[in-house]
Amino acid sequence: MSQPLLSLTGAAKTFGPVVALADGTIEILPGEIHALVGENGAGKSTLVKILAGLYHPDAGAFTVSAASVAFRNVADSKAAGISVIYQEPTLFPDLTVAENIFIGRQPKGALGLISKNRMRQAARDLFARLGVPIDPDRIAEGLSIADQQIIEIAKAISLDAKVLIMDEPTAALSGVEVERLFQVARSLREAGAGILFISHRFDEVFALSDRITVMRDGRYVATHTTADVTTDAIVREMVGRDIGALFPKSHSEIGDVVLHVEDLGRAGVFTNISFEVRAGEVVALAGLVGAGRTEVARAVFGIDPYDSGSVSFLGTRLKRHDPQAAIDAGMGFVPEDRRKQGLVMDLSVARNATLTLRNSLARFGIISAGAERRAAEEWTARLQVKTGSQEYAVSTLSGGNQQKVVLAKWLATEPKFLIVDEPTRGIDIGTKSEVHRLLSDLAARGIAILMISSELPEVLGMADRVLVMHEGRITAQLDRADATPETVMHAATASLEGAK
Ligand SMILES: Nc1ncnc2c1ncn2[C@@H]1O[C@H](COP(=O)(O)OP(=O)(O)OP(=O)(O)O)[C@@H](O)[C@H]1O
Ligand SMILES: [Mg+2]
């Protein structure tokens, strides 16, 4: 067996009373794609931050190419050939793609001047190697997240990275973009790099990885050769118990129309959007990333304006561009980008989970800490939010646990109509089924639900009806019985039926 590019054994990291990592252990070989899996809060990102030089471990042994290392900072880690591709890279928006790649170390021309041509050519060569055509001269602003990640990878290669780490890189990517990223990862593996890949999506883990390391509660559990192991076995090691079925769709009475959207349009974003959602019904809004699903949901809820059409809720026309009116009328909205839009990072878990409940918790305008804690406890327990205390700032929670707090916050309001945008993104497989069950329960109690999801199994498993969007239009409305992977994908990718 070849010498590991990197090996971390028994790494520990605590934050005050919180043990984020008790035994972080991982070995990355040249030419392998190594997946790291575990429930929300298992310690995966903490381990990554140690490898990246962001955190100093309290204990543990760390070697790179068999030599012991102790990184003082990110620069040390980079110098040792380790590059981390973040879920949402932060490029300099005003600089060109090539400048972003070579920032601080531009190739020099004959007289020691920075040669724009050489920089451009070097960037072009990198993209050619990766098989992704991105224009080196364009400004970074406005690039898709997928392209930004590729640029970060190009930068890592130009820095001669031996180990590439990707912490949930696919969370914000569309299917085509995921496939492109995987091709890039495979070609880097071919060239001898080692790749560490974190994802909650098992289809991705099994499609891409050569080996899988499982973590639970901050500890290393086991490493397997992917070909020799099953999803069930991995899940059992991850959660240490049996989990419920995914998509437990329960029967619910479909009642009267709750939401009626008529011919909604917004120039350049969506057109002719008409649909209804009934009490007790789960309507899925399917389509590829960028089809305009989130934009429609935001307009319906009043976060964004629309140019034409109308939104009626419980028989009354809703004021345009007024989210407070929507909330007052009984609507809830769980945003896609929960960390940015759904949480106040410095406030406690309990406070965040009850932000939407403040009126109903108040007695004479005052909310007791006890009432807040009790309300928060119920929902954070149902969603298995992992935190040492309800009083900790929500910023200290792992990514997936932050997502759960936002879900808790909206589910606790018991709205009449709930929009959920990618409800299980970033959420581990154990809690996924719980989120599905909660949504099913809400529907069974007569709540109308509009669910945006890019996961086809989730759409097909949960929805009574599926609306499919493509380029800002609804291209199909399918009843549960007619919704299949083929019919949904066809409407999501093909143009309007009539235009075929
Ligand atoms: N800066 C911090 N302060 C306090 N606690 C922290 C801090 N960073 C992480 N933790 C805690 O350490 C644990 C592990 O977090 P980590 O982010 O590594 O989990 P993860 O496996 O990446 O989870 P996810 O799948 O949700 O991203 C969590 O319980 C988290 O609350
Ligand atoms: Mg994480």
Coordinates of C-alpha atoms and ligand atoms in Angstrom, one line a residue:
M1 CA 0.0 0.0 0.0
S2 CA 1.3 3.5 -0.8
Q3 CA 2.2 5.9 1.9
P4 CA -0.7 8.1 3.0
L5 CA -0.7 11.7 1.8
L6 CA -2.1 12.6 5.2
S7 CA -2.9 10.9 8.4
L8 CA -4.7 12.2 11.5
T9 CA -5.1 10.0 14.5
G10 CA -7.0 10.6 17.7
A11 CA -7.4 14.4 17.2
A12 CA -9.4 16.2 19.9
K13 CA -11.0 19.6 20.0
T14 CA -13.1 21.2 22.7
F15 CA -14.8 24.5 23.0
G16 CA -15.3 25.3 26.7
P17 CA -17.6 22.5 27.9
V18 CA -18.3 21.3 24.3
V19 CA -16.4 18.3 23.0
A20 CA -16.6 19.0 19.2
L21 CA -14.1 16.2 18.4
A22 CA -13.0 13.4 20.7
D23 CA -11.2 11.1 18.3
G24 CA -10.8 12.5 14.8
T25 CA -9.0 9.9 12.7
I26 CA -8.6 9.9 9.0
E27 CA -6.1 8.6 6.4
I28 CA -6.0 9.8 2.8
L29 CA -4.1 7.9 0.2
P30 CA -2.8 9.2 -3.1
G31 CA -5.3 8.5 -5.9
E32 CA -8.4 7.9 -3.7
I33 CA -11.6 9.7 -3.1
H34 CA -12.4 9.2 0.6
A35 CA -15.9 10.0 1.9
L36 CA -16.4 11.2 5.5
V37 CA -19.9 10.6 6.8
G38 CA -21.7 11.1 10.1
E39 CA -24.8 12.7 11.6
N40 CA -25.2 16.5 12.0
G41 CA -22.7 17.4 14.8
A42 CA -20.6 14.3 14.5
G43 CA -17.5 16.4 14.1
K44 CA -16.8 16.3 10.4
S45 CA -16.3 20.0 9.8
T46 CA -14.3 20.3 13.0
L47 CA -11.9 17.6 11.6
V48 CA -11.7 19.5 8.3
K49 CA -10.8 22.7 10.1
I50 CA -8.0 21.0 11.8
L51 CA -6.7 19.7 8.5
A52 CA -7.1 23.2 7.1
G53 CA -5.0 24.8 9.9
L54 CA -8.0 26.8 11.1
Y55 CA -8.2 24.9 14.5
H56 CA -5.3 23.7 16.6
P57 CA -6.1 20.2 17.9
D58 CA -5.9 19.7 21.7
A59 CA -4.5 16.2 21.2
G60 CA -3.7 13.8 18.4
A61 CA -1.1 12.9 15.9
F62 CA -1.0 14.5 12.5
T63 CA 1.4 13.6 9.6
V64 CA 1.6 14.8 6.0
S65 CA 3.6 12.4 3.8
A66 CA 4.8 10.6 6.9
A67 CA 6.3 13.8 8.5
S68 CA 4.8 15.1 11.7
V69 CA 3.2 18.5 11.3
A70 CA 1.6 21.1 13.5
F71 CA -0.1 23.9 11.5
R72 CA -0.1 27.4 12.9
N73 CA -2.5 28.7 10.3
V74 CA -4.2 28.2 7.0
A75 CA -1.0 29.2 5.1
D76 CA 0.9 26.3 6.8
S77 CA -1.8 23.9 5.6
K78 CA -1.7 25.2 2.1
A79 CA 2.0 25.0 2.0
A80 CA 1.8 21.4 3.0
G81 CA -0.4 20.8 -0.1
I82 CA -3.8 20.8 1.5
S83 CA -6.6 22.8 0.0
V84 CA -10.2 23.1 1.2
I85 CA -13.0 23.9 -1.2
Y86 CA -15.7 25.6 0.7
Q87 CA -19.4 25.1 0.1
E88 CA -19.7 28.8 -0.9
P89 CA -16.4 30.1 -2.0
T90 CA -15.6 33.7 -1.5
L91 CA -13.9 35.1 -4.6
F92 CA -13.1 38.7 -5.1
P93 CA -16.1 39.9 -7.1
D94 CA -14.4 42.7 -9.0
L95 CA -11.4 40.7 -10.1
T96 CA -11.3 38.5 -13.2
V97 CA -11.3 34.7 -12.9
A98 CA -7.6 34.5 -13.7
E99 CA -6.8 37.2 -11.2
N100 CA -8.7 35.3 -8.5
I101 CA -6.7 32.2 -9.2
F102 CA -3.3 33.9 -9.2
I103 CA -3.9 36.6 -6.6
G104 CA -0.8 37.5 -4.8
R105 CA 1.5 35.4 -7.0
Q106 CA 0.8 36.6 -10.6
P107 CA 3.1 35.1 -13.2
K108 CA 5.8 37.6 -14.1
G109 CA 6.8 38.6 -17.7
A110 CA 10.2 39.3 -19.1
L111 CA 10.8 42.5 -17.1
G112 CA 9.4 41.2 -13.9
L113 CA 6.0 42.8 -14.8
I114 CA 2.9 40.9 -14.2
S115 CA 2.0 39.3 -17.5
K116 CA -1.7 39.3 -18.1
N117 CA -1.3 37.1 -21.0
R118 CA 0.6 34.4 -19.1
M119 CA -1.9 34.5 -16.3
R120 CA -4.7 34.2 -18.8
Q121 CA -3.0 31.3 -20.6
A122 CA -2.2 29.5 -17.3
A123 CA -5.8 29.8 -16.2
R124 CA -7.0 28.5 -19.6
D125 CA -4.6 25.5 -19.2
L126 CA -6.0 24.7 -15.8
F127 CA -9.6 24.8 -17.0
A128 CA -8.7 22.7 -20.0
R129 CA -7.1 20.1 -17.6
L130 CA -10.3 20.2 -15.6
G131 CA -12.4 20.0 -18.8
V132 CA -14.5 23.0 -17.7
P133 CA -14.7 26.0 -20.0
I134 CA -14.7 29.1 -17.9
D135 CA -13.6 32.4 -19.4
P136 CA -10.5 33.6 -17.5
D137 CA -11.2 37.2 -18.4
R138 CA -14.6 37.5 -17.0
I139 CA -15.3 39.2 -13.7
A140 CA -16.0 36.8 -10.8
E141 CA -19.2 38.6 -9.8
G142 CA -22.3 36.8 -10.9
L143 CA -20.6 33.4 -11.4
S144 CA -22.6 30.4 -10.2
I145 CA -21.5 28.7 -7.0
A146 CA -20.6 25.7 -9.1
D147 CA -18.2 27.7 -11.2
Q148 CA -16.8 29.4 -8.2
Q149 CA -16.0 26.0 -6.7
I150 CA -14.3 24.9 -10.0
I151 CA -12.2 28.1 -9.8
E152 CA -11.2 27.3 -6.3
I153 CA -10.2 23.8 -7.4
A154 CA -8.2 25.3 -10.3
K155 CA -6.4 27.6 -7.8
A156 CA -5.7 24.6 -5.5
I157 CA -4.1 22.7 -8.5
S158 CA -2.0 25.7 -9.4
L159 CA -0.8 25.7 -5.8
D160 CA 0.2 22.1 -6.3
A161 CA -2.3 20.7 -3.8
K162 CA -2.0 17.0 -3.1
V163 CA -5.1 16.8 -0.9
L164 CA -8.3 18.4 -1.8
I165 CA -11.0 18.7 0.9
M166 CA -14.7 19.3 0.0
D167 CA -17.1 19.9 2.9
E168 CA -20.6 19.3 1.5
P169 CA -19.7 20.9 -1.9
T170 CA -22.8 19.7 -3.7
A171 CA -25.4 21.1 -1.3
A172 CA -26.1 24.1 -3.6
L173 CA -25.4 22.5 -6.9
S174 CA -27.8 21.3 -9.6
G175 CA -27.6 17.7 -10.9
V176 CA -25.5 18.7 -14.0
E177 CA -23.1 20.7 -11.9
V178 CA -22.7 17.8 -9.4
E179 CA -21.8 15.5 -12.3
R180 CA -19.3 18.0 -13.6
L181 CA -17.7 18.4 -10.1
F182 CA -17.5 14.6 -9.8
Q183 CA -15.7 14.4 -13.2
V184 CA -13.2 16.9 -12.0
A185 CA -12.7 15.0 -8.8
R186 CA -12.2 11.7 -10.7
S187 CA -9.6 13.3 -13.0
L188 CA -7.7 14.6 -10.0
R189 CA -7.8 11.2 -8.5
E190 CA -6.4 9.9 -11.7
A191 CA -3.5 12.3 -11.4
G192 CA -2.7 11.0 -7.9
A193 CA -4.4 13.5 -5.7
G194 CA -6.2 12.5 -2.5
I195 CA -9.7 13.8 -2.1
L196 CA -11.8 14.0 1.1
F197 CA -15.5 14.4 0.4
I198 CA -18.2 15.1 2.9
S199 CA -21.9 14.7 2.0
H200 CA -25.2 13.7 3.5
R201 CA -26.3 12.3 0.2
F202 CA -25.6 8.6 0.1
D203 CA -26.1 8.3 -3.7
E204 CA -23.2 10.7 -4.1
V205 CA -21.1 9.0 -1.5
F206 CA -21.5 5.6 -3.1
A207 CA -21.2 6.9 -6.7
L208 CA -17.9 8.8 -6.0
S209 CA -15.9 7.3 -3.2
D210 CA -13.3 4.5 -3.0
R211 CA -13.4 4.4 0.8
I212 CA -15.8 5.6 3.5
T213 CA -14.9 6.7 7.0
V214 CA -17.8 6.9 9.5
M215 CA -17.9 9.2 12.5
R216 CA -20.3 9.3 15.4
D217 CA -20.4 11.7 18.3
G218 CA -17.0 13.2 17.6
R219 CA -15.4 9.8 17.3
Y220 CA -14.0 7.6 14.6
V221 CA -16.0 4.5 14.1
A222 CA -14.7 2.6 11.0
T223 CA -13.3 2.9 7.5
H224 CA -14.6 0.7 4.7
T225 CA -13.9 0.0 1.1
T226 CA -17.0 1.4 -0.6
A227 CA -17.5 -1.6 -2.9
D228 CA -17.6 -3.9 0.1
V229 CA -20.2 -2.1 2.2
T230 CA -24.0 -1.3 2.0
T231 CA -25.9 1.9 2.8
D232 CA -27.7 0.2 5.6
A233 CA -24.4 -0.9 7.3
I234 CA -23.1 2.7 7.0
V235 CA -26.3 4.2 8.4
R236 CA -26.3 1.8 11.3
E237 CA -22.7 2.8 12.2
M238 CA -23.6 6.5 11.8
V239 CA -26.6 6.6 14.0
G240 CA -26.1 3.5 16.2
R241 CA -29.8 2.6 15.9
D242 CA -32.4 1.7 13.3
I243 CA -34.0 4.7 11.6
G244 CA -37.6 5.1 10.4
A245 CA -38.5 4.8 6.7
L246 CA -37.8 7.8 4.6
F247 CA -40.9 9.6 3.1
P248 CA -43.5 8.2 5.5
K249 CA -46.4 9.6 3.6
S250 CA -49.6 9.4 5.7
H251 CA -53.0 9.8 4.3
S252 CA -54.6 13.2 4.7
E253 CA -58.0 14.6 3.7
I254 CA -57.5 17.1 1.0
G255 CA -59.7 20.1 1.9
D256 CA -60.5 23.5 0.4
V257 CA -58.2 25.7 -1.5
V258 CA -55.9 27.6 0.8
L259 CA -53.6 29.3 -1.6
H260 CA -54.5 30.5 -5.0
V261 CA -51.8 31.9 -7.3
E262 CA -53.1 33.4 -10.5
D263 CA -50.9 34.3 -13.5
L264 CA -48.0 35.6 -11.4
G265 CA -45.2 37.2 -13.4
R266 CA -42.0 39.0 -12.8
A267 CA -40.0 40.2 -15.8
G268 CA -37.0 38.1 -16.5
V269 CA -37.7 35.7 -13.6
F270 CA -41.0 33.8 -14.0
T271 CA -44.2 34.1 -16.1
N272 CA -47.7 32.7 -16.1
I273 CA -47.5 31.0 -12.7
S274 CA -50.9 29.7 -11.7
F275 CA -51.5 27.0 -9.2
E276 CA -53.5 26.1 -6.1
V277 CA -52.6 24.4 -2.8
R278 CA -55.4 22.8 -0.7
A279 CA -55.6 22.2 3.0
G280 CA -53.9 18.9 3.9
E281 CA -52.1 18.8 0.6
V282 CA -48.4 18.6 -0.1
V283 CA -47.5 20.2 -3.4
A284 CA -44.0 19.8 -4.5
L285 CA -42.3 22.4 -6.7
A286 CA -39.8 20.4 -8.7
G287 CA -37.3 21.5 -11.3
L288 CA -33.6 22.1 -11.8
V289 CA -31.7 24.6 -9.7
G290 CA -32.2 28.0 -11.4
A291 CA -35.7 27.1 -12.8
G292 CA -37.2 29.9 -10.7
R293 CA -38.8 27.8 -7.9
T294 CA -37.4 29.8 -5.0
E295 CA -38.2 33.1 -6.8
V296 CA -41.8 32.1 -7.1
A297 CA -42.0 31.1 -3.4
R298 CA -40.4 34.3 -2.3
A299 CA -42.9 36.3 -4.4
V300 CA -45.9 34.3 -3.0
F301 CA -44.7 35.0 0.5
G302 CA -44.1 38.7 -0.2
I303 CA -40.3 38.8 0.2
D304 CA -39.9 39.8 -3.4
P305 CA -42.4 41.8 -5.5
Y306 CA -44.1 40.6 -8.7
D307 CA -45.2 42.6 -11.7
S308 CA -48.5 40.9 -12.6
G309 CA -51.0 38.5 -11.3
S310 CA -52.3 37.9 -7.8
V311 CA -51.9 35.7 -4.7
S312 CA -55.1 34.9 -2.7
F313 CA -54.9 33.2 0.7
L314 CA -58.0 31.8 2.4
G315 CA -60.1 33.7 -0.1
T316 CA -58.5 37.1 0.5
R317 CA -56.1 38.8 -1.9
L318 CA -52.7 39.2 -0.2
K319 CA -50.9 42.5 -0.3
R320 CA -48.0 42.3 -2.7
H321 CA -44.4 42.4 -1.4
D322 CA -45.4 42.3 2.3
P323 CA -44.1 39.3 4.2
Q324 CA -45.5 40.5 7.5
A325 CA -49.0 40.4 5.9
A326 CA -48.3 36.9 4.9
I327 CA -47.1 35.8 8.3
D328 CA -50.1 37.6 10.0
A329 CA -52.5 35.7 7.7
G330 CA -50.9 32.4 8.7
M331 CA -48.2 31.6 6.3
G332 CA -44.7 30.2 7.1
F333 CA -41.6 30.1 5.0
V334 CA -38.6 28.0 5.7
P335 CA -35.9 29.4 3.4
E336 CA -33.3 27.5 1.4
D337 CA -30.4 29.4 2.7
R338 CA -31.2 28.9 6.3
R339 CA -27.9 29.9 7.8
K340 CA -28.1 33.4 6.3
Q341 CA -31.8 34.0 6.2
G342 CA -33.2 32.1 9.0
L343 CA -31.1 32.6 12.0
V344 CA -29.7 35.3 14.3
M345 CA -26.2 33.8 14.8
D346 CA -25.4 35.5 18.1
L347 CA -28.7 34.6 19.8
S348 CA -29.2 31.4 21.7
V349 CA -30.7 28.2 20.3
A350 CA -33.8 28.7 22.5
R351 CA -34.3 32.3 21.4
N352 CA -33.8 31.4 17.7
A353 CA -36.2 28.5 17.8
T354 CA -38.9 30.6 19.4
L355 CA -38.4 33.8 17.4
T356 CA -41.6 33.2 15.5
L357 CA -43.6 32.4 18.7
R358 CA -42.8 35.5 20.7
N359 CA -46.4 36.9 20.6
S360 CA -48.0 33.7 21.7
L361 CA -45.4 33.0 24.5
A362 CA -45.7 36.5 26.0
R363 CA -47.8 37.0 29.1
F364 CA -48.5 40.7 29.5
G365 CA -45.8 41.4 26.9
I366 CA -43.1 39.6 28.9
I367 CA -41.7 36.2 27.9
S368 CA -40.3 34.2 30.8
A369 CA -37.0 32.3 30.2
G370 CA -38.8 29.2 31.3
A371 CA -41.6 29.5 28.8
E372 CA -39.1 30.1 26.0
R373 CA -37.0 27.1 27.1
R374 CA -39.9 24.8 27.3
A375 CA -41.2 25.7 23.9
A376 CA -37.7 25.4 22.4
E377 CA -37.1 22.1 24.1
E378 CA -40.0 20.4 22.6
W379 CA -39.1 21.2 19.0
T380 CA -35.4 20.9 19.3
A381 CA -35.9 17.4 20.8
R382 CA -38.3 16.4 18.0
L383 CA -35.7 17.5 15.4
Q384 CA -32.8 16.0 17.4
V385 CA -30.9 19.3 17.5
K386 CA -27.5 18.5 18.9
T387 CA -26.4 21.2 21.3
G388 CA -24.9 21.1 24.8
S389 CA -27.4 23.7 26.0
Q390 CA -30.4 25.6 24.7
E391 CA -28.5 28.7 25.9
Y392 CA -25.5 28.3 23.5
A393 CA -25.3 30.8 20.6
V394 CA -26.7 29.2 17.5
S395 CA -23.4 30.0 15.7
T396 CA -21.7 27.2 17.7
L397 CA -23.9 24.5 16.2
S398 CA -22.9 22.4 13.3
G399 CA -24.3 23.3 9.9
G400 CA -27.0 20.7 9.9
N401 CA -28.1 21.5 13.4
Q402 CA -28.5 25.2 12.5
Q403 CA -30.8 24.0 9.7
K404 CA -32.9 22.1 12.2
V405 CA -33.3 25.1 14.4
V406 CA -34.8 27.1 11.5
L407 CA -37.1 24.2 10.7
A408 CA -38.1 24.1 14.4
K409 CA -38.8 27.8 14.4
W410 CA -41.4 27.6 11.6
L411 CA -42.9 24.2 12.5
A412 CA -43.6 25.5 16.0
T413 CA -45.8 28.3 14.6
E414 CA -48.3 25.8 13.2
P415 CA -49.1 27.9 10.2
K416 CA -52.1 27.3 7.9
F417 CA -49.8 27.2 4.9
L418 CA -46.1 26.4 5.0
I419 CA -43.5 26.9 2.2
V420 CA -40.4 24.8 2.8
D421 CA -37.5 25.3 0.5
E422 CA -35.2 22.2 0.3
P423 CA -36.3 21.1 3.8
T424 CA -33.7 18.3 4.2
R425 CA -30.7 19.9 2.6
G426 CA -27.7 19.4 4.8
I427 CA -29.7 17.3 7.2
D428 CA -28.4 13.8 8.1
I429 CA -30.2 10.7 7.1
G430 CA -31.4 9.9 10.6
T431 CA -33.3 13.3 11.0
K432 CA -34.4 13.3 7.4
S433 CA -37.1 10.8 8.0
E434 CA -38.2 12.8 11.1
V435 CA -38.5 15.9 9.0
H436 CA -40.6 14.0 6.4
R437 CA -42.8 12.6 9.2
L438 CA -43.3 16.1 10.6
L439 CA -44.3 17.4 7.2
S440 CA -46.7 14.5 6.8
D441 CA -48.1 15.1 10.2
L442 CA -48.7 18.8 9.5
A443 CA -50.5 17.9 6.3
A444 CA -52.6 15.3 8.1
R445 CA -53.7 18.1 10.5
G446 CA -54.9 20.1 7.5
I447 CA -51.9 22.4 6.9
A448 CA -51.2 23.1 3.2
I449 CA -47.6 22.7 2.2
L450 CA -45.6 23.8 -0.7
M451 CA -42.3 22.0 -0.8
I452 CA -39.4 22.9 -3.1
S453 CA -37.0 20.1 -3.5
S454 CA -34.3 19.1 -5.8
E455 CA -34.2 15.6 -4.5
L456 CA -36.4 13.5 -6.8
P457 CA -37.1 10.7 -4.3
E458 CA -38.2 13.3 -1.8
V459 CA -40.6 14.9 -4.3
L460 CA -42.0 11.6 -5.4
G461 CA -42.2 10.3 -1.9
M462 CA -43.9 13.2 -0.2
A463 CA -46.0 15.1 -2.8
D464 CA -49.7 14.7 -3.5
R465 CA -49.2 16.8 -6.6
V466 CA -46.0 17.9 -8.4
L467 CA -45.6 21.2 -10.2
V468 CA -42.5 21.2 -12.4
M469 CA -40.8 24.4 -13.4
H470 CA -38.4 25.0 -16.3
E471 CA -36.9 28.4 -17.1
G472 CA -39.4 30.4 -15.1
R473 CA -42.6 28.5 -16.3
I474 CA -44.6 25.7 -14.9
T475 CA -44.2 23.0 -17.5
A476 CA -46.2 20.2 -15.9
Q477 CA -48.7 19.6 -13.1
L478 CA -48.7 16.0 -12.2
D479 CA -50.9 14.0 -9.8
R480 CA -49.1 11.7 -7.4
A481 CA -50.0 8.7 -9.5
D482 CA -48.6 10.3 -12.7
A483 CA -45.4 11.6 -11.1
T484 CA -42.5 9.4 -12.0
P485 CA -38.8 10.2 -12.3
E486 CA -39.3 10.2 -16.1
T487 CA -42.3 12.5 -16.2
V488 CA -40.7 15.0 -13.7
M489 CA -37.3 15.0 -15.4
H490 CA -38.9 15.4 -18.8
A491 CA -40.8 18.5 -17.7
A492 CA -37.8 19.8 -15.8
T493 CA -35.5 19.7 -18.8
A494 CA -37.6 19.8 -21.9
S495 CA -39.3 22.9 -23.1
L496 CA -43.1 23.3 -23.0
E497 CA -45.1 20.3 -24.3
G498 CA -46.4 22.3 -27.3
A499 CA -43.0 23.5 -28.3
K500 CA -41.5 20.1 -28.8
Ligands
LIG1 N1 -16.9 27.0 17.6 C1 -17.6 26.1 18.3 N2 -18.1 26.4 19.6 C2 -18.8 25.5 20.2 N3 -19.2 24.3 19.7 C3 -18.8 24.0 18.5 C4 -18.0 24.9 17.7 N4 -17.8 24.3 16.5 C5 -18.4 23.1 16.5 N5 -19.0 22.9 17.7 C6 -19.8 21.7 18.1 O1 -19.1 20.6 17.8 C7 -19.9 19.6 17.3 C8 -19.4 19.1 15.9 O2 -19.6 20.1 14.9 P1 -19.2 20.0 13.4 O3 -19.5 21.2 12.8 O4 -17.8 19.4 13.3 O5 -20.3 18.8 12.9 P2 -20.5 18.2 11.5 O6 -20.2 16.8 11.6 O7 -19.8 19.0 10.5 O8 -22.1 18.4 11.3 P3 -23.0 18.8 10.0 O9 -23.3 17.5 9.3 O10 -24.2 19.3 10.6 O11 -22.3 19.8 9.2 C9 -21.3 20.2 17.2 O12 -22.0 19.7 18.3 C10 -21.1 21.6 17.3 O13 -22.1 22.2 18.1
MG2 MG -20.4 20.3 8.8

